[in-house]
Structure formats: structure tokens, C-alpha cells
PDB file of C-alpha atoms in Angstrom:
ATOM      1  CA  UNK A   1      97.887 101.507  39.302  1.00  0.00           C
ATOM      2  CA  UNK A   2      96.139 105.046  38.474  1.00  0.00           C
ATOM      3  CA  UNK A   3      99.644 106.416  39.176  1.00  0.00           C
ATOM      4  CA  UNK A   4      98.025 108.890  41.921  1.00  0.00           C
ATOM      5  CA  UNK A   5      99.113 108.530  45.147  1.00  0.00           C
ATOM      6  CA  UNK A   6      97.663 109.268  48.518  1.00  0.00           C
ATOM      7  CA  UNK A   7      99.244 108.977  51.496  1.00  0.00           C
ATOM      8  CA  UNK A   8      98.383 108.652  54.343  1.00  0.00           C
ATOM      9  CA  UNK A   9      96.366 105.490  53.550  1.00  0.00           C
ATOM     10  CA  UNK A  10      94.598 105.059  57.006  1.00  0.00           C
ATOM     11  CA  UNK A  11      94.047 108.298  59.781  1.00  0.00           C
ATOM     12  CA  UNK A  12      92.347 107.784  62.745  1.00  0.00           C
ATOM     13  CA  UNK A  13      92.224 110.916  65.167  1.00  0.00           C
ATOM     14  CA  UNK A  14      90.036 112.579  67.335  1.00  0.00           C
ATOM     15  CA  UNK A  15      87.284 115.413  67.181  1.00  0.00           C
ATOM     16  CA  UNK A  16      88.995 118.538  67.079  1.00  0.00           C
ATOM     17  CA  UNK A  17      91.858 118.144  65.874  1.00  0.00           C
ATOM     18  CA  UNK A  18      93.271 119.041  62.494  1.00  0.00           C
ATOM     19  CA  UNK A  19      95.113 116.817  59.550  1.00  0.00           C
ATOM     20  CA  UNK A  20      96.711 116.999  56.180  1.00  0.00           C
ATOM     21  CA  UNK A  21      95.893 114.816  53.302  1.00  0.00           C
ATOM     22  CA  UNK A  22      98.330 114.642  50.560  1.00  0.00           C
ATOM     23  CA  UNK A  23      98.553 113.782  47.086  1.00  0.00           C
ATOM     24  CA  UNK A  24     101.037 113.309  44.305  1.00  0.00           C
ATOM     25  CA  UNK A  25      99.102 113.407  40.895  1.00  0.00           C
ATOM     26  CA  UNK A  26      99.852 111.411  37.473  1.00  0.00           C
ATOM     27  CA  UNK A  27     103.545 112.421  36.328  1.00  0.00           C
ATOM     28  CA  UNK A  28     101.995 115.773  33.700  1.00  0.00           C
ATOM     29  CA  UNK A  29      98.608 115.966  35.154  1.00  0.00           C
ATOM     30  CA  UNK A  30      97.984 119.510  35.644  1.00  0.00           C
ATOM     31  CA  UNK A  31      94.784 119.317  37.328  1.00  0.00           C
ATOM     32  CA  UNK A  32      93.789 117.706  40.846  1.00  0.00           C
ATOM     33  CA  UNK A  33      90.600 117.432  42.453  1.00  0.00           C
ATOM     34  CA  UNK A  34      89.831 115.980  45.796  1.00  0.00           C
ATOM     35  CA  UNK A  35      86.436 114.389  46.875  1.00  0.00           C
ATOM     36  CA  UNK A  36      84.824 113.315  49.944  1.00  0.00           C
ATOM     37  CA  UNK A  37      82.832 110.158  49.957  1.00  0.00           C
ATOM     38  CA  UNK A  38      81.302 108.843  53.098  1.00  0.00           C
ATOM     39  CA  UNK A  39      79.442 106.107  53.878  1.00  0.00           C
ATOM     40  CA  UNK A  40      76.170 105.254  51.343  1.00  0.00           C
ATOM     41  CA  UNK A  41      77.081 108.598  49.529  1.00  0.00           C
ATOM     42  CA  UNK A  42      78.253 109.444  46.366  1.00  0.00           C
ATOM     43  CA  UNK A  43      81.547 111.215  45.376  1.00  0.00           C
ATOM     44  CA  UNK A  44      81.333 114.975  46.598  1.00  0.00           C
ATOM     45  CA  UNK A  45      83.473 117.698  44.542  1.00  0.00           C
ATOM     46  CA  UNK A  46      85.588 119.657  46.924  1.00  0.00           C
ATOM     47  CA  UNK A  47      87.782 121.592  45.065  1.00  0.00           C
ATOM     48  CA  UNK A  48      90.252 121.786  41.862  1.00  0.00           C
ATOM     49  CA  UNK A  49      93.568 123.258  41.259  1.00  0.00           C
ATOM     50  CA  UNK A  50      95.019 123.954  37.940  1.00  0.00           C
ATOM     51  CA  UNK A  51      98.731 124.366  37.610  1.00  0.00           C
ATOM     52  CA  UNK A  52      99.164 125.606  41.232  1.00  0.00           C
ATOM     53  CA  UNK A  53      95.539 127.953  40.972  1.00  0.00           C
ATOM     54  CA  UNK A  54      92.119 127.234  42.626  1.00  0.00           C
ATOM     55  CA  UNK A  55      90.178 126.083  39.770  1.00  0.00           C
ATOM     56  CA  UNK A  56      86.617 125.368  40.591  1.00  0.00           C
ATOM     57  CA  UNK A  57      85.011 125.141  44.214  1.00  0.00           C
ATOM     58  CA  UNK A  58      82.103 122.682  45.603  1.00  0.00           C
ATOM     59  CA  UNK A  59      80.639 121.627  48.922  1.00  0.00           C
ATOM     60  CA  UNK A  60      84.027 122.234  50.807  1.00  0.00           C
ATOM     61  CA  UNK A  61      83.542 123.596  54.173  1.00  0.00           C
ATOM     62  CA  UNK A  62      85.600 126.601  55.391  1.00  0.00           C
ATOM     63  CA  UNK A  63      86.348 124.170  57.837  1.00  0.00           C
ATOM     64  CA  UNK A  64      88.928 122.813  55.086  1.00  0.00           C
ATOM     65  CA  UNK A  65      91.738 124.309  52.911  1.00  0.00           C
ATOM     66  CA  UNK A  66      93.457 122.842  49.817  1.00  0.00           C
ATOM     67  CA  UNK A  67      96.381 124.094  48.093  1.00  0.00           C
ATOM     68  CA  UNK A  68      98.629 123.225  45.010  1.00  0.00           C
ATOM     69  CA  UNK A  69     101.921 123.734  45.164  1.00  0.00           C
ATOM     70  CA  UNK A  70     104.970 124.169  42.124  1.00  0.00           C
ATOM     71  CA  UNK A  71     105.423 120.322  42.341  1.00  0.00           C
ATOM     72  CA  UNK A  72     101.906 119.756  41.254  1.00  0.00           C
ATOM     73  CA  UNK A  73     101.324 117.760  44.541  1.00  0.00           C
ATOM     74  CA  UNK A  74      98.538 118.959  46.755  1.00  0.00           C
ATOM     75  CA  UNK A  75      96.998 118.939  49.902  1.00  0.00           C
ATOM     76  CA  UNK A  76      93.816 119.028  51.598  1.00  0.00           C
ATOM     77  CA  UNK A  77      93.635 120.332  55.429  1.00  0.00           C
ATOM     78  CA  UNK A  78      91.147 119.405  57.541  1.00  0.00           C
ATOM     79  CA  UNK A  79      90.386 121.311  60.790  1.00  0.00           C
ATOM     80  CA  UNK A  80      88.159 121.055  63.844  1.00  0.00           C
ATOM     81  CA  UNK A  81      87.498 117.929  63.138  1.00  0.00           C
ATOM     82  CA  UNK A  82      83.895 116.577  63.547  1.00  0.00           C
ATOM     83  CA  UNK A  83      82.515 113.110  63.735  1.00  0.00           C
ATOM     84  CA  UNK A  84      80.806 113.444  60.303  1.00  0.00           C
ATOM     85  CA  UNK A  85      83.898 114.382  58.580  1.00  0.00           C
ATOM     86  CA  UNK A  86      84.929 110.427  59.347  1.00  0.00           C
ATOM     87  CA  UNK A  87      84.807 109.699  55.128  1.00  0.00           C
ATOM     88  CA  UNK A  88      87.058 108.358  52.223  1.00  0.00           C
ATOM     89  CA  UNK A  89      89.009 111.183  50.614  1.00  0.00           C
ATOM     90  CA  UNK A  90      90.187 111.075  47.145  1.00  0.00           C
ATOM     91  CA  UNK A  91      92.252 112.790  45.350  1.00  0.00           C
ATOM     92  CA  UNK A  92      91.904 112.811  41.385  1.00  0.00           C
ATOM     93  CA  UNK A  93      94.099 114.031  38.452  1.00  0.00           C
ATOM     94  CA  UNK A  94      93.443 114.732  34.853  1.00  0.00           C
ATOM     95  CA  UNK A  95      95.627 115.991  32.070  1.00  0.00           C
ATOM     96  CA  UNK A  96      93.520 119.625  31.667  1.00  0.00           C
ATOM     97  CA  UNK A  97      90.714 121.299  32.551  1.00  0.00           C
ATOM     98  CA  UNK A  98      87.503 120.369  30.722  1.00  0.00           C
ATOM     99  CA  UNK A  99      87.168 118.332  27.578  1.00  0.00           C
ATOM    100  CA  UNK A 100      87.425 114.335  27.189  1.00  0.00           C
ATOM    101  CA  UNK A 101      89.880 114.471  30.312  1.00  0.00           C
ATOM    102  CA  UNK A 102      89.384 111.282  32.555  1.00  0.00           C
ATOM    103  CA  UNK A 103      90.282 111.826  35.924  1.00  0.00           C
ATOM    104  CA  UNK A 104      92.943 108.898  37.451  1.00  0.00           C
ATOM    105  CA  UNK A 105      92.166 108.318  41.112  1.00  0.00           C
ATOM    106  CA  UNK A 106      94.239 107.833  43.909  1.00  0.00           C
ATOM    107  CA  UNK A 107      93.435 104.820  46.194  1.00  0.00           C
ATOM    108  CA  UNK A 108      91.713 107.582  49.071  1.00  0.00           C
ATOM    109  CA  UNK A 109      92.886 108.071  52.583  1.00  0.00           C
ATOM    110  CA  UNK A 110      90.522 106.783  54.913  1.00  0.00           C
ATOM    111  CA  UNK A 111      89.793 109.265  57.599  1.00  0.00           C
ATOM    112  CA  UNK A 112      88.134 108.370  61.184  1.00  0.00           C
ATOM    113  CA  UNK A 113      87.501 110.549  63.863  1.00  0.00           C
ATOM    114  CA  UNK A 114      86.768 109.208  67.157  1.00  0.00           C
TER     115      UNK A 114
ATOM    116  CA  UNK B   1      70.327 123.213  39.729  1.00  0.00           C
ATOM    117  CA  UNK B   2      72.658 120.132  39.306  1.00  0.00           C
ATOM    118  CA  UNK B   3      70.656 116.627  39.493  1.00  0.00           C
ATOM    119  CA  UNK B   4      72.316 113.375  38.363  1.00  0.00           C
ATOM    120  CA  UNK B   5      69.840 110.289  39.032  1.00  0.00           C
ATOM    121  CA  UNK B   6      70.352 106.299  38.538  1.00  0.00           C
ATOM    122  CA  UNK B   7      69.111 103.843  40.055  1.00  0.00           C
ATOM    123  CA  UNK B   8      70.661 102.530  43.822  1.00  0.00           C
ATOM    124  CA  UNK B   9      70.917  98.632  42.920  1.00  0.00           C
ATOM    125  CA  UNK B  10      70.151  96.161  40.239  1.00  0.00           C
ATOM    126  CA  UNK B  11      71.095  92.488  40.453  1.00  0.00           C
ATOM    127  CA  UNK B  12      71.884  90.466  37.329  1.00  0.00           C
ATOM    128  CA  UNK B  13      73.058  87.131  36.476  1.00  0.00           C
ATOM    129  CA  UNK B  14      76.134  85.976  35.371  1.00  0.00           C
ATOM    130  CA  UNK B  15      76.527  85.715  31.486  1.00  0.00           C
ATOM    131  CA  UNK B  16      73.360  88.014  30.772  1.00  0.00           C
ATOM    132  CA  UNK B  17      72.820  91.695  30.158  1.00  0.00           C
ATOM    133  CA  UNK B  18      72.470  94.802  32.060  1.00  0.00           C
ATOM    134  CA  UNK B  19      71.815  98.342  31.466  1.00  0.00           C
ATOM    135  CA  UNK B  20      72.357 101.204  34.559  1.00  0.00           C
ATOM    136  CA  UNK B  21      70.236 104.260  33.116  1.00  0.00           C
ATOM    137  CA  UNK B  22      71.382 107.551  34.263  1.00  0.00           C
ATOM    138  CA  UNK B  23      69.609 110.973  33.784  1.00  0.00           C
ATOM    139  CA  UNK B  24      71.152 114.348  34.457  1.00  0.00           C
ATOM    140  CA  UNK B  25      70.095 117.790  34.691  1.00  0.00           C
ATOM    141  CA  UNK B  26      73.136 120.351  34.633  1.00  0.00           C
ATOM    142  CA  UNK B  27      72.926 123.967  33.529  1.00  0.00           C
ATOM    143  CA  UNK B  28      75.930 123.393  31.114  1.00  0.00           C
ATOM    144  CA  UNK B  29      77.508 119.809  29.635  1.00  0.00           C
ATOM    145  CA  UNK B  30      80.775 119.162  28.106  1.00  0.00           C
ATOM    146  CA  UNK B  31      80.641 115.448  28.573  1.00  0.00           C
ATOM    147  CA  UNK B  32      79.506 112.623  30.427  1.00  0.00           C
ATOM    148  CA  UNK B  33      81.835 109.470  32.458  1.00  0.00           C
ATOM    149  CA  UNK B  34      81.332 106.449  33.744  1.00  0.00           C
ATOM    150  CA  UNK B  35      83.088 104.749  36.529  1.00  0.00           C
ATOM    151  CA  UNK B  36      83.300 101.634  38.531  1.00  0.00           C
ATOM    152  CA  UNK B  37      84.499 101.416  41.503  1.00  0.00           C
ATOM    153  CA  UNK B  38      84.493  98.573  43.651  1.00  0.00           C
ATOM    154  CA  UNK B  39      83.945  98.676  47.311  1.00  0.00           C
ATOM    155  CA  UNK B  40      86.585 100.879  49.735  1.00  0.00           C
ATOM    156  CA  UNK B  41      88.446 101.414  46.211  1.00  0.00           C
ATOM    157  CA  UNK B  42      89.569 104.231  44.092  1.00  0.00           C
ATOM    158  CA  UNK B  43      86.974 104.456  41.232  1.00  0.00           C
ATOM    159  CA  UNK B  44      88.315 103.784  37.783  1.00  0.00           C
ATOM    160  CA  UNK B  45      87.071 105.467  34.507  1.00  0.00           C
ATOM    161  CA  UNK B  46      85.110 103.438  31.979  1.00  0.00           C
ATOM    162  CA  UNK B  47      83.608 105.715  29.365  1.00  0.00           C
ATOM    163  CA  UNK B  48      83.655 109.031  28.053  1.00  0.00           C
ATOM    164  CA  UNK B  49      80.833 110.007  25.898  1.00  0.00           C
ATOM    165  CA  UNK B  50      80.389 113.750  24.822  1.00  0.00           C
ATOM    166  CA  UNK B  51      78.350 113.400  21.612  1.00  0.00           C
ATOM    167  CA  UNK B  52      75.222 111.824  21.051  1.00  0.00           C
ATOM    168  CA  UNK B  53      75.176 107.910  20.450  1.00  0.00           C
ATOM    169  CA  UNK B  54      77.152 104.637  21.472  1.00  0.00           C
ATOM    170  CA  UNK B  55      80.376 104.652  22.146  1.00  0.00           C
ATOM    171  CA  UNK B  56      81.818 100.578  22.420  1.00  0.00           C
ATOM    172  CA  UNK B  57      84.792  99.080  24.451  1.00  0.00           C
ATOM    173  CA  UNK B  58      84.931  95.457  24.484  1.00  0.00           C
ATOM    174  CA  UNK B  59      82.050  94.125  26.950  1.00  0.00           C
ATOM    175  CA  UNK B  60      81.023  98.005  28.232  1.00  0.00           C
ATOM    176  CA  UNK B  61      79.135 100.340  25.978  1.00  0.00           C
ATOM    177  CA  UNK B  62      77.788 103.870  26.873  1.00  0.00           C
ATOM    178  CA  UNK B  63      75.073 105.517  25.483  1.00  0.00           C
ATOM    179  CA  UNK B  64      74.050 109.445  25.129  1.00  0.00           C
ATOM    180  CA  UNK B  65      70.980 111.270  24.223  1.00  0.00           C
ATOM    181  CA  UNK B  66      71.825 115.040  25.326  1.00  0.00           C
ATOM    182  CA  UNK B  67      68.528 116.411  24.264  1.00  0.00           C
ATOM    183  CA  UNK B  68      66.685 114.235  26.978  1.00  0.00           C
ATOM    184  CA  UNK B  69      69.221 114.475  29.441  1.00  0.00           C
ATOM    185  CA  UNK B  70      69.989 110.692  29.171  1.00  0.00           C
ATOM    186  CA  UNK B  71      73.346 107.939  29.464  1.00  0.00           C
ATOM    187  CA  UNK B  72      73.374 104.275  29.888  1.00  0.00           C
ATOM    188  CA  UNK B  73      76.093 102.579  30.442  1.00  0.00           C
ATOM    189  CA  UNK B  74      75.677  98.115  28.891  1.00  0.00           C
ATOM    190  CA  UNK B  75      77.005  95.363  30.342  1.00  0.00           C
ATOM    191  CA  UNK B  76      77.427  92.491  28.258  1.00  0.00           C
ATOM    192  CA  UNK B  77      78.758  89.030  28.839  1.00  0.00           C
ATOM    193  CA  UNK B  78      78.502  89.616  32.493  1.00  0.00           C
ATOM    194  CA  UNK B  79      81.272  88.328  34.924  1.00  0.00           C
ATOM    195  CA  UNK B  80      80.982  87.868  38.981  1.00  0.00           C
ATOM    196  CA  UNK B  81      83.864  90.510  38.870  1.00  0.00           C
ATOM    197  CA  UNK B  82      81.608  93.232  36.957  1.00  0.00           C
ATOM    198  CA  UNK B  83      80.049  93.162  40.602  1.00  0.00           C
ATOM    199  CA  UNK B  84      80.411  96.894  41.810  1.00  0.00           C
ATOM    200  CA  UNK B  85      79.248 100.422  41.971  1.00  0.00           C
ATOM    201  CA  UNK B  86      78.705 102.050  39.062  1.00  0.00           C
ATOM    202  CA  UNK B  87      79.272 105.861  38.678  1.00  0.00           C
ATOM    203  CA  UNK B  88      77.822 108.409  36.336  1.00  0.00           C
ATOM    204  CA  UNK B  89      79.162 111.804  35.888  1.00  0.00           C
ATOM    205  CA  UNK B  90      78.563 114.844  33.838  1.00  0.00           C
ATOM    206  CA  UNK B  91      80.851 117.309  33.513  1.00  0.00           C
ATOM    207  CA  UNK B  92      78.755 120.951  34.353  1.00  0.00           C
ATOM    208  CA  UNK B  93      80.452 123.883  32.355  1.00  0.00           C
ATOM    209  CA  UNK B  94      77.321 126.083  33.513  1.00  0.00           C
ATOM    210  CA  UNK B  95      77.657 128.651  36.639  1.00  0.00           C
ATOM    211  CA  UNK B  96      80.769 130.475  38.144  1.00  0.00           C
ATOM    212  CA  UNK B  97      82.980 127.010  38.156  1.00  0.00           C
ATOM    213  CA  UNK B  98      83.552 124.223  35.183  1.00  0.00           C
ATOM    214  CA  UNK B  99      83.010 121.084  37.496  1.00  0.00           C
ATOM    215  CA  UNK B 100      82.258 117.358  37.557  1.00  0.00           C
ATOM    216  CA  UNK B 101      79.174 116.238  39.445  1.00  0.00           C
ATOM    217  CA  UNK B 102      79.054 112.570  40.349  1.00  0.00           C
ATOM    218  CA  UNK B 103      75.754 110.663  40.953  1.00  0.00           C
ATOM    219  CA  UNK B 104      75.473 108.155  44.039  1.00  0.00           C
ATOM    220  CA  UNK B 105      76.211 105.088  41.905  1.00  0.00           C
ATOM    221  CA  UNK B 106      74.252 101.854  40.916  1.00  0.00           C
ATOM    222  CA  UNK B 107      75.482  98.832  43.165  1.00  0.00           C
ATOM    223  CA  UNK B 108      74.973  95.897  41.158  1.00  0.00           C
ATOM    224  CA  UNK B 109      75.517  92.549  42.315  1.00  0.00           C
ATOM    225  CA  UNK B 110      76.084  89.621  40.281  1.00  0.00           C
ATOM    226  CA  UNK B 111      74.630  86.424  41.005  1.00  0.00           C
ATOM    227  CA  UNK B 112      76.079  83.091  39.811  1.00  0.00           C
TER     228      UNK B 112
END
């Protein structure tokens, strides 16, 4: 147990449509990053908060918003939903911001848009 | 640009050796990680390595030669669980953002 957690585990909706994907980092983690990772691909960086602050940006569509809020927790919103955004998310959280800082990974929410 | 390459699959058997290469061009590094992660699972960290040489953990070492761009992560005493994608990531500290760039991962399968 990473001590992330994800929820919802499983979402299946349609094209379209919008959902949220939460996560509850490690209890002190300051940092949480989220990932996509779809089918034969590798993890792609999405986007990090730090303490509540956007931290560092990658291939996130404007399609999608995160946010981080005083609890630490975050979430990841996903609108007008699109076949090829049917992918594992994860959520990651590490104790800082650079430096020998593992990230702990939640077990993913597995998104499928029909 | 950002460029992290290993290999897609290697197959071993059980009890030997194996060594997943990785090579990385980043315009900054603080640090390199390895992962496993086994199918539809979260990945978990193995290895952190930052300066150059071997770091050792019980049956996984990790190797790093910054001045060629170059990790491997060894595999010793191999076991049908070891069986699983293996992640290498640097962590980029060049350009506007301080970010960690995954590469696609090594499957390796074990055979018996």
C-alpha cells in the first residue's frame, strides 16, 4: 500500500461528457502529480502541484484542469470527453519538489469512454 | 528536447541475469528512477541513482554514467514474479518546469 489513494477506481462514461478524478496523497506529501497512461504507452506527465500551487506543466490538454486544494488532495477534471482519452490515470505523491524524492503511486482510476 | 530510450521487451530465464539499458537525453538532470510496475498496476519505485556508479538493493542494482547519458537497472537471481514492466525516469530540471519524464518501459517476461 503506496498510501495514495484514487478513487474512483473504475469510470466508464460517454464521449462528451465531463468527470473528476480524485486523489488523496501520502499523509505529508506536499507534492502530487497525475499521469495519463494508455494502452502500449508510457507514463505521460500532466501536471504537479506543490502545497496547493501549479508546479510544473506537461502534455495536459486544455481540455483538462487540475487543482490542489488546502487538504493536499487533488483533482483532475476531464471535459469533452473523447474516445482517446479512454486511459489509466495516476496520481503520484512525493515528499518535495526535486531531489532524491520517490514518487508513491496511487493504484490509477481506469477511465473508458464509450 | 527530452528523449528517454530502453528497450520494449527482453525475455530471461528464471534464476539468471538481466540488464534493461536505458539512455536519456534531457536538457537538465537531477536524478534518475526506476520503477516496476506490473500490468493494470500502480508502478512502484525501485532505485534512485543521482551520482555516477552502482547503487545495490538486495537482488536489483542500478547503474549511472551521466556523462554518456546512460542507467541500467540488474536483475539478479531472477524470480517468475520479477516478470513486469520496467520504468526508467530522469528527472529534467532544464526548461521553464522541473519535471519527471518517464520512458515507455521494458516488458520482460520470465520464463521457467
Amino acid at each position: 500500500d503506496s498510501g495514495v489513494t484514487q478513487t474512483p477506481k473504475h469510470l466508464i462514461t460517454a464521449t462528451g461528457q465531463r468527470v473528476t478524478l480524485r486523489c488523496s496523497p501520502r499523509s505529508g506529501d506536499l507534492s502530487v502529480y497525475w499521469y495519463q497512461q494508455s494502452l502500449d504507452q508510457g507514463l505521460q506527465f500532466l501536471i504537479q502541484y506543490y502545497n496547493g500551487e501549479e508546479r510544473a506543466k506537461g502534455n495536459i490538454l486544455e481540455r483538462f484542469s487540475a487543482q490542489q486544494f488546502p487538504d493536499l488532495h487533488s483533482e483532475l477534471n476531464l471535459s469533452s470527453l473523447e474516445l482517446g482519452d479512454s486511459a489509466l490515470y495516476f496520481c503520484a505523491s512525493s515528499g518535495g519538489t526535486g531531489g532524491v524524492q520517490p514518487q508513491h503511486f496511487g493504484d490509477g482510476t481506469r477511465l473508458s469512454i464509450l | 528536447g527530452q528523449n528517454i530510450d530502453q528497450p520494449t521487451e527482453m525475455t530471461a530465464t528464471e534464476g539468471a541475469i538481466v540488464q534493461i539499458n536505458c539512455t536519456y537525453q534531457t536538457s537538465g538532470f537531477n536524478g534518475l528512477f526506476w520503477y516496476q510496475q506490473h500490468a493494470g498496476e500502480a508502478p512502484t519505485f525501485l532505485s534512485y541513482n543521482v551520482l555516477d556508479g552502482l547503487e545495490e538493493k538486495g537482488r536489483f542494482s542500478s547503474f549511472l554514467s551521466r556523462s554518456k547519458g546512460y542507467s541500467y537497472l540488474l536483475l539478479k537471481e531472477l524470480q517468475m514474479k520479477d516478470s513486469a514492466s520496467y520504468l526508467c525516469a530522469v528527472r529534467d530540471t532544464g526548461g521553464r518546469d522541473d519535471k519527471i519524464i518517464f520512458g515507455k518501459g521494458t516488458r520482460l517476461h520470465i520464463l521457467p
